[in-house]
Short mmCIF file of C-alpha atoms and ligand atoms in Angstrom, two decimals:
data_model
loop_
_atom_site.label_atom_id
_atom_site.label_comp_id
_atom_site.label_asym_id
_atom_site.label_seq_id
_atom_site.Cartn_x
_atom_site.Cartn_y
_atom_site.Cartn_z
CA UNK A 65 -23.51 -4.86 18.60
CA UNK A 66 -26.24 -5.00 15.96
CA UNK A 67 -27.34 -1.41 16.18
CA UNK A 68 -24.37 0.59 17.52
CA UNK A 69 -24.84 4.18 18.59
CA UNK A 70 -21.69 5.33 16.81
CA UNK A 71 -20.23 4.24 13.51
CA UNK A 72 -17.06 5.14 11.64
CA UNK A 73 -17.55 7.95 9.08
CA UNK A 74 -18.79 7.13 5.58
CA UNK A 75 -16.11 5.56 3.41
CA UNK A 76 -13.69 5.18 6.31
CA UNK A 77 -13.02 1.77 7.80
CA UNK A 78 -11.53 0.06 10.82
CA UNK A 79 -8.87 -2.51 10.06
CA UNK A 80 -9.81 -5.41 12.31
CA UNK A 81 -7.22 -7.96 13.52
CA UNK A 82 -7.99 -10.58 10.83
CA UNK A 83 -7.40 -7.97 8.08
CA UNK A 84 -4.27 -6.76 9.80
CA UNK A 85 -2.75 -10.15 8.96
CA UNK A 86 -3.01 -9.09 5.32
CA UNK A 87 -1.80 -5.55 5.85
CA UNK A 88 1.20 -6.75 7.90
CA UNK A 89 2.11 -9.28 5.25
CA UNK A 90 1.90 -6.69 2.45
CA UNK A 91 4.12 -4.32 4.46
CA UNK A 92 6.61 -7.12 5.03
CA UNK A 93 6.83 -7.95 1.32
CA UNK A 94 7.10 -4.26 0.37
CA UNK A 95 9.82 -3.59 2.95
CA UNK A 96 11.73 -6.65 1.83
CA UNK A 97 11.81 -5.67 -1.84
CA UNK A 98 12.42 -1.97 -1.18
CA UNK A 99 15.35 -2.70 1.12
CA UNK A 100 16.82 -5.13 -1.36
CA UNK A 101 16.71 -2.40 -3.98
CA UNK A 102 18.30 0.21 -1.71
CA UNK A 103 15.12 2.26 -1.19
CA UNK A 104 14.88 4.03 2.16
CA UNK A 105 11.65 4.64 4.03
CA UNK A 106 10.16 8.11 4.25
CA UNK A 107 7.00 9.38 5.95
CA UNK A 108 5.49 12.74 5.20
CA UNK A 109 2.78 14.36 7.32
CA UNK A 110 -0.85 13.39 6.97
CA UNK A 111 -1.69 16.97 6.04
CA UNK A 112 0.16 19.65 4.13
CA UNK A 113 -0.29 23.20 2.96
CA UNK A 114 -2.96 22.85 0.27
CA UNK A 115 -0.68 24.60 -2.26
CA UNK A 116 1.72 21.59 -2.18
CA UNK A 117 -0.99 19.45 -3.75
CA UNK A 118 -2.46 22.13 -6.01
CA UNK A 119 0.93 22.91 -7.50
CA UNK A 120 2.05 19.35 -8.03
CA UNK A 121 -1.11 17.39 -8.84
CA UNK A 122 -2.57 20.19 -10.97
CA UNK A 123 -5.60 22.40 -10.64
CA UNK A 124 -7.57 20.52 -13.31
CA UNK A 125 -7.09 17.04 -11.81
CA UNK A 126 -10.06 15.26 -10.19
CA UNK A 127 -8.15 15.15 -6.92
CA UNK A 128 -7.62 18.90 -6.65
CA UNK A 129 -10.95 19.84 -8.20
CA UNK A 130 -13.14 17.76 -5.96
CA UNK A 131 -11.46 15.07 -3.89
CA UNK A 132 -9.39 16.81 -1.22
CA UNK A 133 -10.34 16.93 2.44
CA UNK A 134 -9.73 20.60 3.22
CA UNK A 135 -9.58 22.41 6.53
CA UNK A 136 -8.37 25.68 7.95
CA UNK A 137 -6.22 26.30 11.01
CA UNK A 138 -7.41 28.87 13.55
CA UNK A 139 -5.16 31.41 11.87
CA UNK A 140 -6.82 30.78 8.54
CA UNK A 141 -4.07 28.70 6.87
CA UNK A 142 -5.48 26.22 4.37
CA UNK A 143 -4.48 22.57 4.67
CA UNK A 144 -5.46 19.33 2.92
CA UNK A 145 -5.24 15.73 4.11
CA UNK A 146 -2.82 14.07 1.75
CA UNK A 147 -4.60 12.50 -1.20
CA UNK A 148 -1.44 10.87 -2.66
CA UNK A 149 2.19 10.42 -1.75
CA UNK A 150 4.41 11.97 -4.42
CA UNK A 151 3.72 15.67 -3.73
CA UNK A 152 4.76 15.38 -0.06
CA UNK A 153 7.86 13.35 -0.90
CA UNK A 154 9.00 15.94 -3.46
CA UNK A 155 8.29 18.74 -0.97
CA UNK A 156 10.41 16.93 1.68
CA UNK A 157 13.16 16.20 -0.88
CA UNK A 158 13.50 19.91 -1.57
CA UNK A 159 12.94 21.15 1.97
CA UNK A 160 15.64 18.93 3.47
CA UNK A 161 18.21 19.21 0.68
CA UNK A 162 17.92 15.49 -0.07
CA UNK A 163 18.92 16.29 -3.63
CA UNK A 164 22.50 16.33 -2.30
CA UNK A 165 22.34 12.55 -1.71
CA UNK A 166 23.96 10.29 -4.32
CA UNK A 167 21.63 9.86 -7.30
CA UNK A 168 19.28 8.25 -7.85
CA UNK A 169 17.65 9.02 -4.52
CA UNK A 170 15.21 6.23 -3.74
CA UNK A 171 12.40 6.32 -1.20
CA UNK A 172 9.47 4.13 -0.24
CA UNK A 173 6.45 4.87 1.95
CA UNK A 174 3.53 3.05 3.50
CA UNK A 175 0.90 5.57 4.56
CA UNK A 176 -2.81 6.35 4.87
CA UNK A 177 -4.28 8.69 2.24
CA UNK A 178 -7.55 10.55 2.01
CA UNK A 179 -9.82 11.42 -0.87
CA UNK A 180 -13.29 12.86 -0.70
CA UNK A 181 -14.99 10.67 -3.27
CA UNK A 182 -18.18 8.65 -3.49
CA UNK A 183 -17.48 5.53 -1.42
CA UNK A 184 -17.98 2.22 -3.22
CA UNK A 185 -16.27 -1.15 -3.31
CA UNK A 186 -12.55 -0.51 -3.73
CA UNK A 187 -12.93 3.27 -3.39
CA UNK A 188 -12.80 4.74 0.09
CA UNK A 189 -12.24 8.07 1.76
CA UNK A 190 -9.37 6.77 3.83
CA UNK A 191 -7.19 4.13 2.18
CA UNK A 192 -3.62 2.95 2.47
CA UNK A 193 -0.96 3.08 -0.17
CA UNK A 194 2.58 1.89 -0.38
CA UNK A 195 4.70 3.50 -3.01
CA UNK A 196 8.18 4.36 -4.14
CA UNK A 197 9.86 7.33 -5.77
CA UNK A 198 13.20 7.32 -7.59
CA UNK A 199 14.65 10.79 -8.19
CA UNK A 200 17.61 11.91 -10.26
CA UNK A 201 17.88 9.43 -13.11
CA UNK A 202 16.22 9.55 -16.53
CA UNK A 203 17.40 6.24 -17.99
CA UNK A 204 14.51 3.96 -19.06
CA UNK A 205 16.30 1.11 -17.27
CA UNK A 206 15.16 2.79 -14.01
CA UNK A 207 11.54 2.72 -15.30
CA UNK A 208 11.98 -0.98 -16.01
CA UNK A 209 13.32 -1.61 -12.53
CA UNK A 210 10.50 0.27 -10.81
CA UNK A 211 7.96 -1.66 -12.87
CA UNK A 212 9.77 -4.93 -12.15
CA UNK A 213 9.71 -4.36 -8.36
CA UNK A 214 6.01 -3.46 -8.52
CA UNK A 215 5.35 -6.63 -10.47
CA UNK A 216 7.51 -8.71 -8.14
CA UNK A 217 5.58 -7.45 -5.10
CA UNK A 218 2.31 -8.48 -6.80
CA UNK A 219 3.89 -11.87 -7.55
CA UNK A 220 4.96 -12.44 -3.92
CA UNK A 221 1.51 -11.42 -2.70
CA UNK A 222 0.02 -14.10 -4.93
CA UNK A 223 -1.99 -11.78 -7.19
CA UNK A 224 0.28 -11.24 -10.23
CA UNK A 225 -1.61 -13.70 -12.42
CA UNK A 226 -4.88 -11.85 -11.76
CA UNK A 227 -3.46 -8.59 -13.09
CA UNK A 228 -2.27 -7.20 -16.41
CA UNK A 229 0.35 -4.51 -16.70
CA UNK A 230 -0.97 -1.64 -18.86
CA UNK A 231 1.79 0.45 -20.36
CA UNK A 232 1.90 3.69 -22.32
CA UNK A 233 4.03 6.73 -22.96
CA UNK A 234 2.61 10.23 -22.81
CA UNK A 235 5.81 11.76 -24.21
CA UNK A 236 7.63 14.84 -23.01
CA UNK A 237 5.90 18.10 -22.13
CA UNK A 238 7.09 19.47 -25.49
CA UNK A 239 5.41 16.58 -27.35
CA UNK A 240 2.24 17.21 -25.42
CA UNK A 241 2.01 20.90 -26.31
CA UNK A 242 1.52 19.89 -29.92
CA UNK A 243 -0.82 17.07 -28.94
CA UNK A 244 -3.01 19.40 -26.85
CA UNK A 245 -3.56 21.56 -29.91
CA UNK A 246 -4.44 18.50 -32.01
CA UNK A 247 -6.94 17.37 -29.38
CA UNK A 248 -8.61 20.77 -29.01
CA UNK A 249 -8.99 20.89 -32.81
CA UNK A 250 -10.49 17.40 -32.81
CA UNK A 251 -12.99 18.10 -30.02
CA UNK A 252 -14.02 21.53 -31.34
CA UNK A 253 -17.53 21.16 -32.73
CA UNK A 254 -18.16 17.94 -30.77
CA UNK A 255 -18.79 19.65 -27.42
CA UNK A 256 -22.45 18.62 -27.37
CA UNK A 257 -21.50 14.92 -27.03
CA UNK A 258 -19.20 15.54 -24.08
CA UNK A 259 -20.07 15.25 -20.38
CA UNK A 260 -20.01 18.45 -18.29
CA UNK A 261 -16.57 17.67 -16.82
CA UNK A 262 -15.07 17.10 -20.24
CA UNK A 263 -16.63 20.26 -21.69
CA UNK A 264 -14.89 22.22 -19.00
CA UNK A 265 -11.57 20.40 -19.30
CA UNK A 266 -11.44 20.55 -23.06
CA UNK A 267 -9.34 23.72 -23.02
CA UNK A 268 -7.66 23.37 -19.62
CA UNK A 269 -6.38 19.84 -20.01
CA UNK A 270 -7.72 18.06 -23.09
CA UNK A 271 -5.76 14.85 -22.42
CA UNK A 272 -8.01 14.20 -19.44
CA UNK A 273 -10.84 13.64 -21.92
CA UNK A 274 -9.15 10.46 -23.03
CA UNK A 275 -9.65 8.67 -19.71
CA UNK A 276 -13.20 9.86 -19.02
CA UNK A 277 -15.44 6.94 -18.01
CA UNK A 278 -18.64 8.32 -19.65
CA UNK A 279 -19.72 6.18 -22.58
CA UNK A 280 -20.12 8.98 -25.15
CA UNK A 281 -16.79 10.52 -24.14
CA UNK A 282 -15.14 7.12 -24.48
CA UNK A 283 -16.49 6.69 -28.01
CA UNK A 284 -15.08 10.09 -29.01
CA UNK A 285 -11.80 9.31 -27.22
CA UNK A 286 -11.38 6.09 -29.19
CA UNK A 287 -11.41 8.09 -32.46
CA UNK A 288 -9.25 10.99 -31.23
CA UNK A 289 -5.78 11.58 -32.73
CA UNK A 290 -3.14 9.40 -31.12
CA UNK A 291 -0.27 10.83 -29.13
CA UNK A 292 2.06 8.50 -30.96
CA UNK A 293 1.79 10.74 -34.03
CA UNK A 294 3.56 13.64 -32.22
CA UNK A 295 6.14 11.75 -30.18
CA UNK A 296 9.70 12.98 -30.62
CA UNK A 297 12.46 10.55 -31.59
CA UNK A 298 13.81 10.78 -28.05
CA UNK A 299 10.46 9.88 -26.49
CA UNK A 300 10.04 6.96 -28.90
CA UNK A 301 13.53 5.71 -28.08
CA UNK A 302 12.82 5.93 -24.30
CA UNK A 303 9.66 3.91 -24.71
CA UNK A 304 11.10 1.27 -26.99
CA UNK A 305 14.14 0.76 -24.73
CA UNK A 306 11.79 0.38 -21.75
CA UNK A 307 9.89 -2.33 -23.61
CA UNK A 308 13.13 -4.14 -24.46
CA UNK A 309 14.21 -4.05 -20.81
CA UNK A 310 10.84 -5.35 -19.60
CA UNK A 311 11.06 -8.21 -22.07
CA UNK A 312 14.55 -8.95 -20.83
CA UNK A 313 13.22 -9.03 -17.26
CA UNK A 314 10.37 -11.37 -18.28
CA UNK A 315 7.64 -8.84 -17.37
CA UNK A 316 4.59 -9.12 -19.62
CA UNK A 317 2.74 -5.92 -20.54
CA UNK A 318 -0.07 -4.68 -22.72
CA UNK A 319 0.35 -1.46 -24.69
CA UNK A 320 -2.58 0.83 -23.90
CA UNK A 321 -2.58 4.11 -25.87
CA UNK A 322 -5.55 5.45 -23.86
CA UNK A 323 -3.76 5.21 -20.51
CA UNK A 324 -2.95 8.78 -19.47
CA UNK A 325 -3.33 8.70 -15.65
CA UNK A 326 -5.26 11.37 -13.83
CA UNK A 327 -2.42 13.52 -12.55
CA UNK A 328 -0.88 16.39 -14.46
CA UNK A 329 2.70 15.74 -13.52
CA UNK A 330 3.41 12.63 -15.53
CA UNK A 331 5.80 12.46 -18.50
CA UNK A 332 6.94 9.59 -20.74
CA UNK A 333 6.21 6.24 -19.04
CA UNK A 334 2.83 5.64 -17.43
CA UNK A 335 1.67 2.24 -16.18
CA UNK A 336 -1.07 0.60 -14.14
CA UNK A 337 -1.85 -2.89 -12.95
CA UNK A 338 -5.43 -3.78 -13.86
CA UNK A 339 -7.49 -6.69 -12.66
CA UNK A 340 -8.44 -9.15 -15.41
CA UNK A 341 -11.93 -9.01 -13.87
CA UNK A 342 -14.43 -6.55 -15.36
CA UNK A 343 -15.20 -3.36 -13.42
CA UNK A 344 -13.98 0.21 -13.24
CA UNK A 345 -12.42 0.31 -9.74
CA UNK A 346 -10.01 -2.40 -10.52
CA UNK A 347 -6.46 -1.03 -10.68
CA UNK A 348 -4.28 -2.13 -7.79
CA UNK A 349 -1.64 0.44 -8.48
CA UNK A 350 -0.06 2.76 -10.98
CA UNK A 351 2.75 5.14 -11.60
CA UNK A 352 4.95 6.81 -14.07
CA UNK A 353 7.70 9.28 -14.81
CA UNK A 354 7.37 12.86 -13.59
CA UNK A 355 10.44 14.58 -14.98
CA UNK A 356 9.02 18.10 -14.60
CA UNK A 357 7.66 17.95 -11.07
CA UNK A 358 10.72 18.77 -8.96
CA UNK A 359 11.31 21.92 -11.01
CA UNK A 360 7.65 22.83 -10.84
CA UNK A 361 7.94 22.64 -7.04
CA UNK A 362 10.88 25.04 -7.02
CA UNK A 363 13.88 22.71 -7.38
CA UNK A 364 16.38 22.02 -10.13
CA UNK A 365 15.26 20.04 -13.14
CA UNK A 366 15.28 16.41 -11.86
CA UNK A 367 14.02 13.35 -13.71
CA UNK A 368 11.99 11.01 -11.50
CA UNK A 369 9.65 8.05 -11.51
CA UNK A 370 7.23 6.64 -8.93
CA UNK A 371 4.63 3.99 -8.22
CA UNK A 372 1.78 3.74 -5.71
CA UNK A 373 -0.50 0.82 -4.91
CA UNK A 374 -3.71 0.60 -2.90
CA UNK A 375 -3.49 -1.85 -0.05
CA UNK A 376 -7.26 -2.30 0.44
CA UNK A 377 -7.63 -3.42 -3.17
CA UNK A 378 -4.65 -5.74 -2.87
CA UNK A 379 -6.21 -7.33 0.24
CA UNK A 380 -9.44 -7.83 -1.71
CA UNK A 381 -7.62 -9.58 -4.57
CA UNK A 382 -5.57 -11.70 -2.17
CA UNK A 383 -8.79 -12.89 -0.52
CA UNK A 384 -10.31 -13.65 -3.91
CA UNK A 385 -7.20 -15.66 -4.80
CA UNK A 386 -7.56 -17.63 -1.55
CA UNK A 387 -4.22 -16.37 -0.19
CA UNK A 388 -3.96 -16.69 3.59
CA UNK A 389 -1.09 -14.64 4.99
CA UNK A 390 0.98 -16.29 7.70
CA UNK A 391 -0.59 -15.78 11.13
CA UNK A 392 2.10 -14.74 13.55
CA UNK A 393 -0.46 -13.89 16.23
CA UNK A 394 -1.18 -17.56 17.05
CA UNK A 395 -1.14 -18.40 20.74
CA UNK A 396 1.50 -21.06 21.36
CA UNK A 397 1.23 -21.49 25.11
CA UNK A 398 -1.64 -20.82 27.47
CA UNK A 399 -0.83 -20.66 31.17
CA UNK A 400 -3.64 -21.54 33.57
CA UNK A 401 -3.37 -21.29 37.36
CA UNK A 402 -5.35 -21.68 40.54
CA UNK A 403 -4.58 -20.04 43.90
CA UNK A 404 -2.52 -17.01 44.84
CA UNK A 405 0.90 -18.71 44.96
CA UNK A 406 0.32 -20.35 41.58
CA UNK A 407 -0.80 -17.05 40.15
CA UNK A 408 2.40 -15.31 41.31
CA UNK A 409 4.54 -18.10 39.86
CA UNK A 410 2.63 -18.05 36.56
CA UNK A 411 3.20 -14.32 36.12
CA UNK A 412 6.96 -14.77 35.87
CA UNK A 413 6.59 -17.98 33.86
CA UNK A 414 4.48 -16.10 31.27
CA UNK A 415 7.10 -13.38 30.98
CA UNK A 416 10.01 -15.83 30.69
CA UNK A 417 8.25 -17.60 27.83
CA UNK A 418 7.37 -14.32 26.08
CA UNK A 419 10.94 -13.08 26.38
CA UNK A 420 12.07 -16.18 24.51
CA UNK A 421 9.76 -15.23 21.63
CA UNK A 422 7.00 -17.70 22.50
CA UNK A 423 3.49 -16.28 22.10
CA UNK A 424 2.07 -16.81 25.56
CA UNK A 425 -1.29 -15.87 27.04
CA UNK A 426 -2.28 -16.33 30.67
CA UNK A 427 -5.66 -16.19 32.34
CA UNK A 428 -4.75 -13.61 34.91
CA UNK A 429 -8.32 -12.82 35.92
CA UNK A 430 -10.44 -14.63 38.50
CA UNK A 431 -11.82 -17.33 36.21
CA UNK A 432 -12.31 -20.97 37.36
CA UNK A 433 -10.04 -23.69 35.94
CA UNK A 434 -12.87 -24.79 33.64
CA UNK A 435 -13.29 -21.21 32.41
CA UNK A 436 -9.54 -20.86 31.83
CA UNK A 437 -9.32 -24.11 29.85
CA UNK A 438 -12.35 -23.02 27.79
CA UNK A 439 -10.43 -19.86 26.91
CA UNK A 440 -7.34 -21.90 25.94
CA UNK A 441 -9.57 -23.86 23.53
CA UNK A 442 -11.10 -20.73 22.04
CA UNK A 443 -7.67 -19.20 21.51
CA UNK A 444 -6.56 -22.39 19.76
CA UNK A 445 -3.46 -22.56 21.94
CA UNK A 446 -0.98 -25.26 21.01
CA UNK A 447 -0.02 -26.12 24.58
CA UNK A 448 -1.40 -25.33 28.00
CA UNK A 449 0.65 -25.19 31.19
CA UNK A 450 -1.49 -25.71 34.27
CA UNK A 451 -0.35 -24.72 37.72
CA UNK A 452 -2.67 -25.66 40.61
CA UNK A 453 -2.10 -25.72 44.36
CA UNK A 454 -0.91 -29.36 44.32
CA UNK A 455 1.57 -28.70 41.49
CA UNK A 456 2.97 -25.69 43.37
CA UNK A 457 3.45 -27.82 46.49
CA UNK A 458 5.08 -30.65 44.56
CA UNK A 459 7.21 -28.42 42.32
CA UNK A 460 5.56 -29.70 39.14
CA UNK A 461 3.37 -28.35 36.34
CA UNK A 462 0.87 -29.99 33.99
CA UNK A 463 1.81 -29.80 30.33
CA UNK A 464 -1.17 -30.34 28.04
CA UNK A 465 -0.89 -30.82 24.32
CA UNK A 466 -4.11 -29.14 23.18
CA UNK A 467 -4.06 -30.57 19.65
CA UNK A 468 -3.66 -34.18 20.80
CA UNK A 469 -5.65 -33.80 23.99
CA UNK A 470 -2.90 -35.57 26.00
CA UNK A 471 -1.17 -34.34 29.12
CA UNK A 472 1.71 -35.15 31.47
CA UNK A 473 2.99 -33.90 34.80
CA UNK A 474 6.55 -32.55 34.49
CA UNK A 475 8.97 -30.87 36.93
CA UNK A 476 8.47 -27.09 37.12
CA UNK A 477 12.21 -26.65 37.02
CA UNK A 478 13.25 -26.83 33.37
CA UNK A 479 9.74 -26.21 31.94
CA UNK A 480 10.96 -23.19 29.98
CA UNK A 481 13.71 -25.30 28.39
CA UNK A 482 11.17 -28.00 27.56
CA UNK A 483 8.85 -25.50 25.86
CA UNK A 484 11.77 -24.17 23.83
CA UNK A 485 12.49 -27.65 22.56
CA UNK A 486 8.86 -28.44 21.86
CA UNK A 487 8.27 -25.26 19.91
CA UNK A 488 11.36 -25.60 17.77
CA UNK A 489 14.81 -24.14 17.70
CA UNK A 490 13.79 -21.14 15.55
CA UNK A 491 12.17 -19.66 18.63
CA UNK A 492 15.40 -19.69 20.59
CA UNK A 493 16.28 -16.10 21.05
CA UNK A 494 16.92 -14.27 24.24
CA UNK A 495 18.45 -11.41 22.22
CA UNK A 496 17.07 -7.94 22.59
CA UNK A 497 14.74 -7.10 19.69
CA UNK A 498 17.11 -4.54 18.18
CA UNK A 499 19.95 -7.10 18.13
CA UNK A 500 18.01 -9.45 15.85
P1 AMP B 723 -3.78 6.54 -8.15
O1 AMP B 723 -2.47 7.17 -7.98
O2 AMP B 723 -4.97 7.38 -7.95
O3 AMP B 723 -3.86 5.70 -9.41
O4 AMP B 723 -3.85 5.47 -6.94
C1 AMP B 723 -2.99 4.36 -6.91
C2 AMP B 723 -3.76 3.20 -6.31
O5 AMP B 723 -4.26 3.55 -5.02
C3 AMP B 723 -4.97 2.80 -7.10
O6 AMP B 723 -4.64 1.92 -8.13
C4 AMP B 723 -5.81 2.12 -6.03
O7 AMP B 723 -5.40 0.80 -5.79
C5 AMP B 723 -5.51 2.93 -4.81
N1 AMP B 723 -6.54 3.95 -4.59
C6 AMP B 723 -6.63 5.19 -5.11
N2 AMP B 723 -7.72 5.82 -4.65
C7 AMP B 723 -8.35 4.99 -3.80
C8 AMP B 723 -9.52 5.07 -3.00
N3 AMP B 723 -10.25 6.16 -2.96
N4 AMP B 723 -9.85 3.98 -2.26
C9 AMP B 723 -9.10 2.86 -2.26
N5 AMP B 723 -7.96 2.74 -3.00
C10 AMP B 723 -7.60 3.79 -3.75
#
């Protein structure tokens, strides 16, 4: 419809069947790599008590300050649609005593998320992320593994060569106390050149000034003292070991001292995958260590690291790279019929074929034979099986190869076997789905 009466809300999109091919493929690749690495899937609710996000993400973050979708229950309880995945996972980890599982505890998720921001290309109000969280291990080898899996997923999706891995350390919270002071000293007296957001954040969270996108703020940020100068020996050692491990794993990275990530909870390693193309909305994913978060949320001190990637942006880059995900929706057999008896027979034939794993569509409506065959063409079916009154009487069926345009009359008995052979042995499965 060119001028529909209703439209989806601003910044929120339908995923139409052609795009679902991409989403399904991404999920498949993510599930494959996560399972291989022993990660188990977790889903947290789409909304949580707003305090879960405020506490974990931090009051001075963009997300908490202005990007949450907030609502109240009838009893006045305040909730927020989840803007990111880590807070909910940590809440669930503590609520269900998952800290008793053997360490490290490894989860992955594939979920919709919601942020109230200005919609633009690559930035939406509902978007989908997959991500993983590894809790209970502080060794930098874990950081290297998480980064490797993230990279490997990009590689299997065909977009790794369009991205660069940006890597930095933001040290421990102790290191940062000192650094905060250095930054406040540096920015004092320069307030007039800062944007309104940065002026406000200067005392609350001065590190946020380093990743401001305003030009004047960026110029000041480039001359600000570097965190490196206050890193403890331990933090330096963590970061240099991580780099050695990444080199060992053959993962290329670029050191980026201005990468701080927007969320308060990060410590030590932070990383993002950036497109090589110019533009600000170009990261496909990012993550880092959050050693202090579990304790902040009321648990025992627990080192942890996570990663989250945006599926809409990945789809965009896959399309740009000309990647076509495999189409498992293709119609393999179209069953056409004429007359009541033929229709009854075709109903069970369709089901028999489907139960064998063959994608089968039948024209069950009242359409003429010409109409049905037109539909078979439009659906790009590989084969058509045509059952008319004569075929029913004679115990035969017409088998038409739609690609070649040739057809033959074959006995009805044994047609299912014949289709199995024609469509290849891989289809042979009368097992129940959960047995596969
Ligand atoms: P973040 O944790 O904010 O860095 O988000 C991780 C990834 O999720 C980003 O690199 C994006 O690919 C994606 N993402 C975050 N916010 C949005 C959004 N509003 N719309 C679409 N994708 C997003």
